[in-house]
Short mmCIF file of C-alpha atoms in Angstrom, two decimals:
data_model
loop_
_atom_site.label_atom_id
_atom_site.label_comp_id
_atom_site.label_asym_id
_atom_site.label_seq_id
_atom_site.Cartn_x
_atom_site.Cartn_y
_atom_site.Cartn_z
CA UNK A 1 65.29 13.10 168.99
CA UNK A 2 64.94 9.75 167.24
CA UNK A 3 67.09 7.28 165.88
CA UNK A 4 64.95 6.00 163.01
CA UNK A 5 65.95 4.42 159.79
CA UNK A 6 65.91 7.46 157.18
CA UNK A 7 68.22 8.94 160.13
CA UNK A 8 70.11 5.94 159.79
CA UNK A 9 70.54 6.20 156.31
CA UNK A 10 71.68 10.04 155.90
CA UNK A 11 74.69 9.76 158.31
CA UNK A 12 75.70 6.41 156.35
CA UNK A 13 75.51 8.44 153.21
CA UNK A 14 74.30 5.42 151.15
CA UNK A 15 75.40 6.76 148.01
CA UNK A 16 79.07 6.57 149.16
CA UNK A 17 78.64 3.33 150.78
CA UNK A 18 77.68 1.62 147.39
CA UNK A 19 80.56 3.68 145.44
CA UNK A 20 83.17 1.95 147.92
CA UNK A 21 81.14 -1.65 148.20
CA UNK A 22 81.73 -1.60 143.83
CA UNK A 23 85.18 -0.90 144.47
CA UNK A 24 85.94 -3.25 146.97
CA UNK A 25 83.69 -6.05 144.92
CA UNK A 26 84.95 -5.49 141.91
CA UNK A 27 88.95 -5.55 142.65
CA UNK A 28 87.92 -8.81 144.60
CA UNK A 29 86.52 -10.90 141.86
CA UNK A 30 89.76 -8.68 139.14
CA UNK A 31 92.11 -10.15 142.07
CA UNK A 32 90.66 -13.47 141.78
CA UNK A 33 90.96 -14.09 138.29
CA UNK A 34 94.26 -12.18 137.63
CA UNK A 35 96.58 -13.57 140.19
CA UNK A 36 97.99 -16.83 139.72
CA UNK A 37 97.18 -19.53 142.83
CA UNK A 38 94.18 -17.45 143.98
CA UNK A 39 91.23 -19.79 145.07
CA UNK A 40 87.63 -19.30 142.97
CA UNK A 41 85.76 -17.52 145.61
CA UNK A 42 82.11 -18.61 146.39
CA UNK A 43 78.76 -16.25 147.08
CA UNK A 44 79.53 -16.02 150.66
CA UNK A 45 82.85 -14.42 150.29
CA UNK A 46 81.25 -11.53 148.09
CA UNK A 47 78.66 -11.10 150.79
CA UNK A 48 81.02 -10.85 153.39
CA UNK A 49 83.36 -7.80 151.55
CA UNK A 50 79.76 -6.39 151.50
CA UNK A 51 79.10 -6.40 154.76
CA UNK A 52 82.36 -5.20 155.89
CA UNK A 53 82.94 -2.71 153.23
CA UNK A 54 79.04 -1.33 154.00
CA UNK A 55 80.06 -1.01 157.67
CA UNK A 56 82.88 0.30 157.25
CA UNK A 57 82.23 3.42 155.11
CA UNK A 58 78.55 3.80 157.45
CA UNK A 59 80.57 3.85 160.31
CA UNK A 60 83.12 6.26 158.91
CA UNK A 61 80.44 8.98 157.51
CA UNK A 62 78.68 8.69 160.72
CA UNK A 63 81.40 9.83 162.60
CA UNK A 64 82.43 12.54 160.16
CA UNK A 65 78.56 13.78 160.75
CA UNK A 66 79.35 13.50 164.50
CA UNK A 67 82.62 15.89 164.18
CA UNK A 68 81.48 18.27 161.29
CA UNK A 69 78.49 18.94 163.68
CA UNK A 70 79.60 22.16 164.00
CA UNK A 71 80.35 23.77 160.55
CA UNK A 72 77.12 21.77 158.82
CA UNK A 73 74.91 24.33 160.60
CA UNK A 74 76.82 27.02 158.19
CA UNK A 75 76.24 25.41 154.97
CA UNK A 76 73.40 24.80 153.37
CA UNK A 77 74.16 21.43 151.47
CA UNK A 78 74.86 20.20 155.26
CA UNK A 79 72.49 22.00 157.54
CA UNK A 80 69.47 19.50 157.34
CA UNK A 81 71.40 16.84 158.34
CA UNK A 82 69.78 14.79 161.41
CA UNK A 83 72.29 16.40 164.21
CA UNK A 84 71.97 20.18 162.83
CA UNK A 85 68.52 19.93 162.15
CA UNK A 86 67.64 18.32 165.78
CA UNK A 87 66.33 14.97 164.60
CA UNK A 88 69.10 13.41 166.40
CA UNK A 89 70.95 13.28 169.49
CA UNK A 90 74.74 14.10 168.34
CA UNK A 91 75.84 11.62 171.03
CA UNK A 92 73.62 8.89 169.24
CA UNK A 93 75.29 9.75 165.99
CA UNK A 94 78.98 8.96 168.29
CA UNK A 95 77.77 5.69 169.45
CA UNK A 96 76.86 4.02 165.97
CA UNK A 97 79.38 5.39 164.28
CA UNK A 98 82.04 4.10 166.86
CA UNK A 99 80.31 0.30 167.07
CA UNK A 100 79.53 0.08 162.89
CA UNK A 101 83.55 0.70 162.38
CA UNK A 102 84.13 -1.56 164.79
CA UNK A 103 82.15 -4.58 163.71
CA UNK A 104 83.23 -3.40 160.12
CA UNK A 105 86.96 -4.50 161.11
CA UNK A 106 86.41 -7.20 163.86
CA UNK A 107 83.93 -8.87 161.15
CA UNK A 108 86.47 -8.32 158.21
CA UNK A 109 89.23 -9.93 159.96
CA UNK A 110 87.04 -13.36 160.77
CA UNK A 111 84.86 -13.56 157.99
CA UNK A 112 87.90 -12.43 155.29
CA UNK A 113 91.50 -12.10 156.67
CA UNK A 114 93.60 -10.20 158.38
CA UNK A 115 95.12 -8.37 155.64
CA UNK A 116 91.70 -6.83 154.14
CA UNK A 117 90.64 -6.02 158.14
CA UNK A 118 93.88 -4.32 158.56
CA UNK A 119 92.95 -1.96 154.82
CA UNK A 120 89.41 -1.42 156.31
CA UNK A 121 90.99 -0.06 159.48
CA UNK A 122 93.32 2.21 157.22
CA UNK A 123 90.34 3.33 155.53
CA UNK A 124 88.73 4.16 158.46
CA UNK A 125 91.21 6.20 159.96
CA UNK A 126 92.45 7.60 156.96
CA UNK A 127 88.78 9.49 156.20
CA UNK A 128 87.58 9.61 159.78
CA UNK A 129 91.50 10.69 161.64
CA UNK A 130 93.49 12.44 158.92
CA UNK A 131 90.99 13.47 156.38
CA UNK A 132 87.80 14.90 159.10
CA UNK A 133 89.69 15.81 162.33
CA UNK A 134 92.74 16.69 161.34
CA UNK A 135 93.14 17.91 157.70
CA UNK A 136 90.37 19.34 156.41
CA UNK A 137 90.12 22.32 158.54
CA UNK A 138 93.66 22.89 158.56
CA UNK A 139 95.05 22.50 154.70
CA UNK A 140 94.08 22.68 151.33
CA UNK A 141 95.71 19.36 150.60
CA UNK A 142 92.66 17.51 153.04
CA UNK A 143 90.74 15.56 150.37
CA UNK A 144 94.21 15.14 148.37
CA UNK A 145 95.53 12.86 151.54
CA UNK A 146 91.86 12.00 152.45
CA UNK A 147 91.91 9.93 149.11
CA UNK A 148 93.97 7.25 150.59
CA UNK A 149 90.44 5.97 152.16
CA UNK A 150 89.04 5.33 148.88
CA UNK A 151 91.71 3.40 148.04
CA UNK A 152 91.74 1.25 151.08
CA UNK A 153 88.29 0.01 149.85
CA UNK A 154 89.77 -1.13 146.65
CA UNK A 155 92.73 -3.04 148.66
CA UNK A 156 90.60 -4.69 151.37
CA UNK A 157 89.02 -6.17 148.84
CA UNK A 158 92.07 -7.41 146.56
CA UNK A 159 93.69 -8.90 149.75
CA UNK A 160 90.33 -10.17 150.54
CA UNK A 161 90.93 -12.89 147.62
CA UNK A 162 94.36 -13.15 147.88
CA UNK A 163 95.66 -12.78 151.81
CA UNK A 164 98.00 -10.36 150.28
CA UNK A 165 99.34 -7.51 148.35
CA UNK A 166 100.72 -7.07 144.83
CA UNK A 167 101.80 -4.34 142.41
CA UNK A 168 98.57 -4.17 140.31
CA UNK A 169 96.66 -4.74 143.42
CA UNK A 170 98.13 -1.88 144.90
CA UNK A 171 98.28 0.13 141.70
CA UNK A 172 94.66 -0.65 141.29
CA UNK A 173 93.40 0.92 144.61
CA UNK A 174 95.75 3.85 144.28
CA UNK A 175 93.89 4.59 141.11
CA UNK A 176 90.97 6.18 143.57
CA UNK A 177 93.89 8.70 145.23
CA UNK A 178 94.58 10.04 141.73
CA UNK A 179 90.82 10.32 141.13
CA UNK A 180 89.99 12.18 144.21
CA UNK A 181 91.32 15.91 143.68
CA UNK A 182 89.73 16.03 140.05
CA UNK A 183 86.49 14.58 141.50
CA UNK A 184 86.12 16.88 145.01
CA UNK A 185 87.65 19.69 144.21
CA UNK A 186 84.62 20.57 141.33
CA UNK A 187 82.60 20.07 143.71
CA UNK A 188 84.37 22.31 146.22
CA UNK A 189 84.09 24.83 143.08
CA UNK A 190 79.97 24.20 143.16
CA UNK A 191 79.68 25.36 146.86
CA UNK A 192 82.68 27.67 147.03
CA UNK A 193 80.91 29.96 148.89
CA UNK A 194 79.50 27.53 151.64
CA UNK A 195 82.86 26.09 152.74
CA UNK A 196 84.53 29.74 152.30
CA UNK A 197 81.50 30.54 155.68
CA UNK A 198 81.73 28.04 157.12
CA UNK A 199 85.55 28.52 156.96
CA UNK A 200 86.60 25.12 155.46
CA UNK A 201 89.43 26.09 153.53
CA UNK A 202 88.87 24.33 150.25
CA UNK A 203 91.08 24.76 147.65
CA UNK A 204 89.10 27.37 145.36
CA UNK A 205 88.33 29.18 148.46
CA UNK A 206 92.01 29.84 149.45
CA UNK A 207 93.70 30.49 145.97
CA UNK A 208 90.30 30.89 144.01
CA UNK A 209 88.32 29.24 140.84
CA UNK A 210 90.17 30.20 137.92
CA UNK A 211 93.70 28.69 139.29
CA UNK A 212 91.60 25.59 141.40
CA UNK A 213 90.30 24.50 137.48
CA UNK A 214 93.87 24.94 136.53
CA UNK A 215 94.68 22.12 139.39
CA UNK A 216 92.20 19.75 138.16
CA UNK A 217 93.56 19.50 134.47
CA UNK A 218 96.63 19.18 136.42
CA UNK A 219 95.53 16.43 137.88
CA UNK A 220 93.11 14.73 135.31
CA UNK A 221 96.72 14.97 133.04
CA UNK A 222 98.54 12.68 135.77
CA UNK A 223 95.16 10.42 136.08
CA UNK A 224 95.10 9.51 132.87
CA UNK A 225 98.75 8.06 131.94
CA UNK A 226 98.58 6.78 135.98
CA UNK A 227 95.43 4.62 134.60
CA UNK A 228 97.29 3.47 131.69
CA UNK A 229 99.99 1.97 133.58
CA UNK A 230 98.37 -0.45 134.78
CA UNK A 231 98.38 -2.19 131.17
CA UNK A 232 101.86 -1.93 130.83
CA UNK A 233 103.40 -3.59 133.86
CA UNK A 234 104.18 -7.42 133.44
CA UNK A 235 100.50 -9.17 134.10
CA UNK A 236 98.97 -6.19 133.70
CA UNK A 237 95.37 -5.04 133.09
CA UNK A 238 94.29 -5.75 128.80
CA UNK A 239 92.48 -4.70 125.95
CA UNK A 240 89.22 -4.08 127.50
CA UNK A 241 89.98 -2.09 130.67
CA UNK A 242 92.89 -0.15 128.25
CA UNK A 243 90.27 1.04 126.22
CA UNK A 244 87.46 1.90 128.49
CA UNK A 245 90.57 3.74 130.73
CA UNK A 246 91.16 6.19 127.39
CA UNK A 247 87.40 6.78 126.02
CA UNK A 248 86.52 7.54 130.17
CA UNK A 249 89.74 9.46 131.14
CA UNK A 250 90.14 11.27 127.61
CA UNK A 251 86.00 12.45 128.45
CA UNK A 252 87.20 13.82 131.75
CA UNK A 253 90.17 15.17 130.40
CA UNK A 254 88.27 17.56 127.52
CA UNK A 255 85.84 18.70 130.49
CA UNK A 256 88.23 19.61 132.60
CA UNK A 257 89.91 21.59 129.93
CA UNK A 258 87.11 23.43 129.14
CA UNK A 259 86.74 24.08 133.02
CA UNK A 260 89.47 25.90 133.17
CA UNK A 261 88.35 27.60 130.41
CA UNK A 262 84.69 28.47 132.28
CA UNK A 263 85.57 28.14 135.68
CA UNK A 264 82.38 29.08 136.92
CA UNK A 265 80.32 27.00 139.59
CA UNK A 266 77.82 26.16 136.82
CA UNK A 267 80.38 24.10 134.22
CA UNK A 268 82.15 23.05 137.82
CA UNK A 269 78.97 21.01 138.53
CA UNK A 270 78.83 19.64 135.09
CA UNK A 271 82.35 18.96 135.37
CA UNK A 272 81.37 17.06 138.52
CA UNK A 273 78.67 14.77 136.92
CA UNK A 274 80.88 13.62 134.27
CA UNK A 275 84.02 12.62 136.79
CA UNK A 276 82.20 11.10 139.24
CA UNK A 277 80.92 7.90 137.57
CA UNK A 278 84.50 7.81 136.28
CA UNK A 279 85.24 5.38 139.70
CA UNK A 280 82.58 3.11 139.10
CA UNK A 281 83.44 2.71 135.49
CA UNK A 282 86.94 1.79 135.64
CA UNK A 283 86.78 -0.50 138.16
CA UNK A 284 83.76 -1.76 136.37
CA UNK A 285 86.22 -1.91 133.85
CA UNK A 286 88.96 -3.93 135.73
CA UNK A 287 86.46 -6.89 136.23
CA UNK A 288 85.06 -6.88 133.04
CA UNK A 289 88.90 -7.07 132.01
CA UNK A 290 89.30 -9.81 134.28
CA UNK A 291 86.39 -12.00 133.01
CA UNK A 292 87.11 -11.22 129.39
CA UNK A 293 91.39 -10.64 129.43
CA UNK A 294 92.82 -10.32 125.99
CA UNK A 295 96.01 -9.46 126.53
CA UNK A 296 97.64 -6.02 124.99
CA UNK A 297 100.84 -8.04 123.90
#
């Protein structure tokens, strides 16, 4: 048993730790430009919605690794992770999972505010409670509700400019909720099989592939007038995130369609690839909209 730095770095998931640090960053800087009275924010502040965000979604994914030890072993996307494979101590895993959320909120309440620390906290407990322990074994609607911690990225870091919350801040963050089914659920249709062993029950694995494609259209349908709203209520989002919203969306949209049309774990994983830079982009999008507004009206 070791606690070494790759270890480190698998039960932080990295990749999911820079996903929420571009969300948080980049609804920070849209908040600061887009709502009247809101101070220009310097370097440090940046650095410090890094550091909290970073902790925060480390801590979080090394305590789902510390409760999931049990079904990874079953699966084999998750059974070479450190605890199942025996490179460490699942107790070690519980410890720095515990103290990195921690620090993530004490340090986000003194460095930013009490408003973000309090939408780190939600985030935390929204993957690591309701999403890991109590959902996702339980009910097909796990990642639905388990979105809400994706979102709480996006908000810590719009109160983290402003102290508070608005309608297009919250609008903004909710925009990774209405994301989340379309974006986990193709990937629940990739490894099907694994979460129907390890008895996870997944969506496709309770009421199968053809109807679970049939759910993500659904979903992708709501996503994309939900992202165009944003545009259309007073001091809204502009030109340039309205446009990037419709080219992105209306791309996720036509694969989607043609999921349901080759629902198949193959096109599911394809499927997969093209929504999940979707996130990134459109937030992307909501700074560069920010920097650059030109209004719609």
């Amino acid at each position: 048993m070791r606690l070494g730095f790759n270890e480190i770095m698998e039960i932080s998931k990295p990749r999911i730790v820079v996903l929420l640090v571009i969300t948080a960053v980049t609804s920070m800087y849209a908040a600061s430009k887009l709502v009247p009275g809101t101070p220009e924010l310097d370097y440090w502040s940046y650095l410090h919605i890094i550091i909290a965000g970073a902790l925060a979604s480390a801590g979080s994914s090394a305590l789902n690794h510390y409760y999931d030890k049990d079904i990874d072993p079953k699966m084999e996307r998750t059974s070479k992770r450190p605890i199942p494979s025996g490179r460490m101590a699942a107790s070690h895993v519980l410890i720095y999972g515990l103290a990195v959320s921690c620090v993530s909120v004490i340090y986000g309440f003194f460095a930013l505010n009490a408003v973000s620390a309090f939408f780190i906290a939600v985030g935390i407990f929204s993957y690591v409670i309701i999403y890991t322990a109590w959902l996702k074994r339980l009910n097909t609607s796990n990642i639905v509700i388990g979105g809400i911690a994706g979102s709480a990225a996006a908000w810590a870091g719009w109160s983290a400019a402003t102290g508070s919350m608005d309608l297009l801040g919250f609008l903004v963050g909710f925009l990774v909720f209405v994301w989340t089914p379309s974006h986990f659920w193709c990937l629940a249709m990739k490894i099907k099989d694994e979460y129907a062993q390890a008895k996870v029950p997944m969506l496709p694995v309770v009421i199968g592939m053809q109807k679970t494609s049939k759910y993500i259209l659904g979903n992708t349908i709501i996503l994309l007038p939900y992202s165009l709203i944003l545009s259309f209520i007073p001091d809204g989002m502009g030109t340039v995130y309205t446009v990037i919203a419709v080219v992105s969306g209306g791309l996720m949209l036509a694969y989607h369609y043609k999921l349901t049309k080759t629902p198949t774990s193959e096109f599911a994983w394809k499927a997969y690839k093209v929504t999940a830079p979707y996130l990134t982009i459109i937030f992307v999008a909501v700074a560069l909209d920010a920097a650059f507004h030109i209004p719609l009206f």
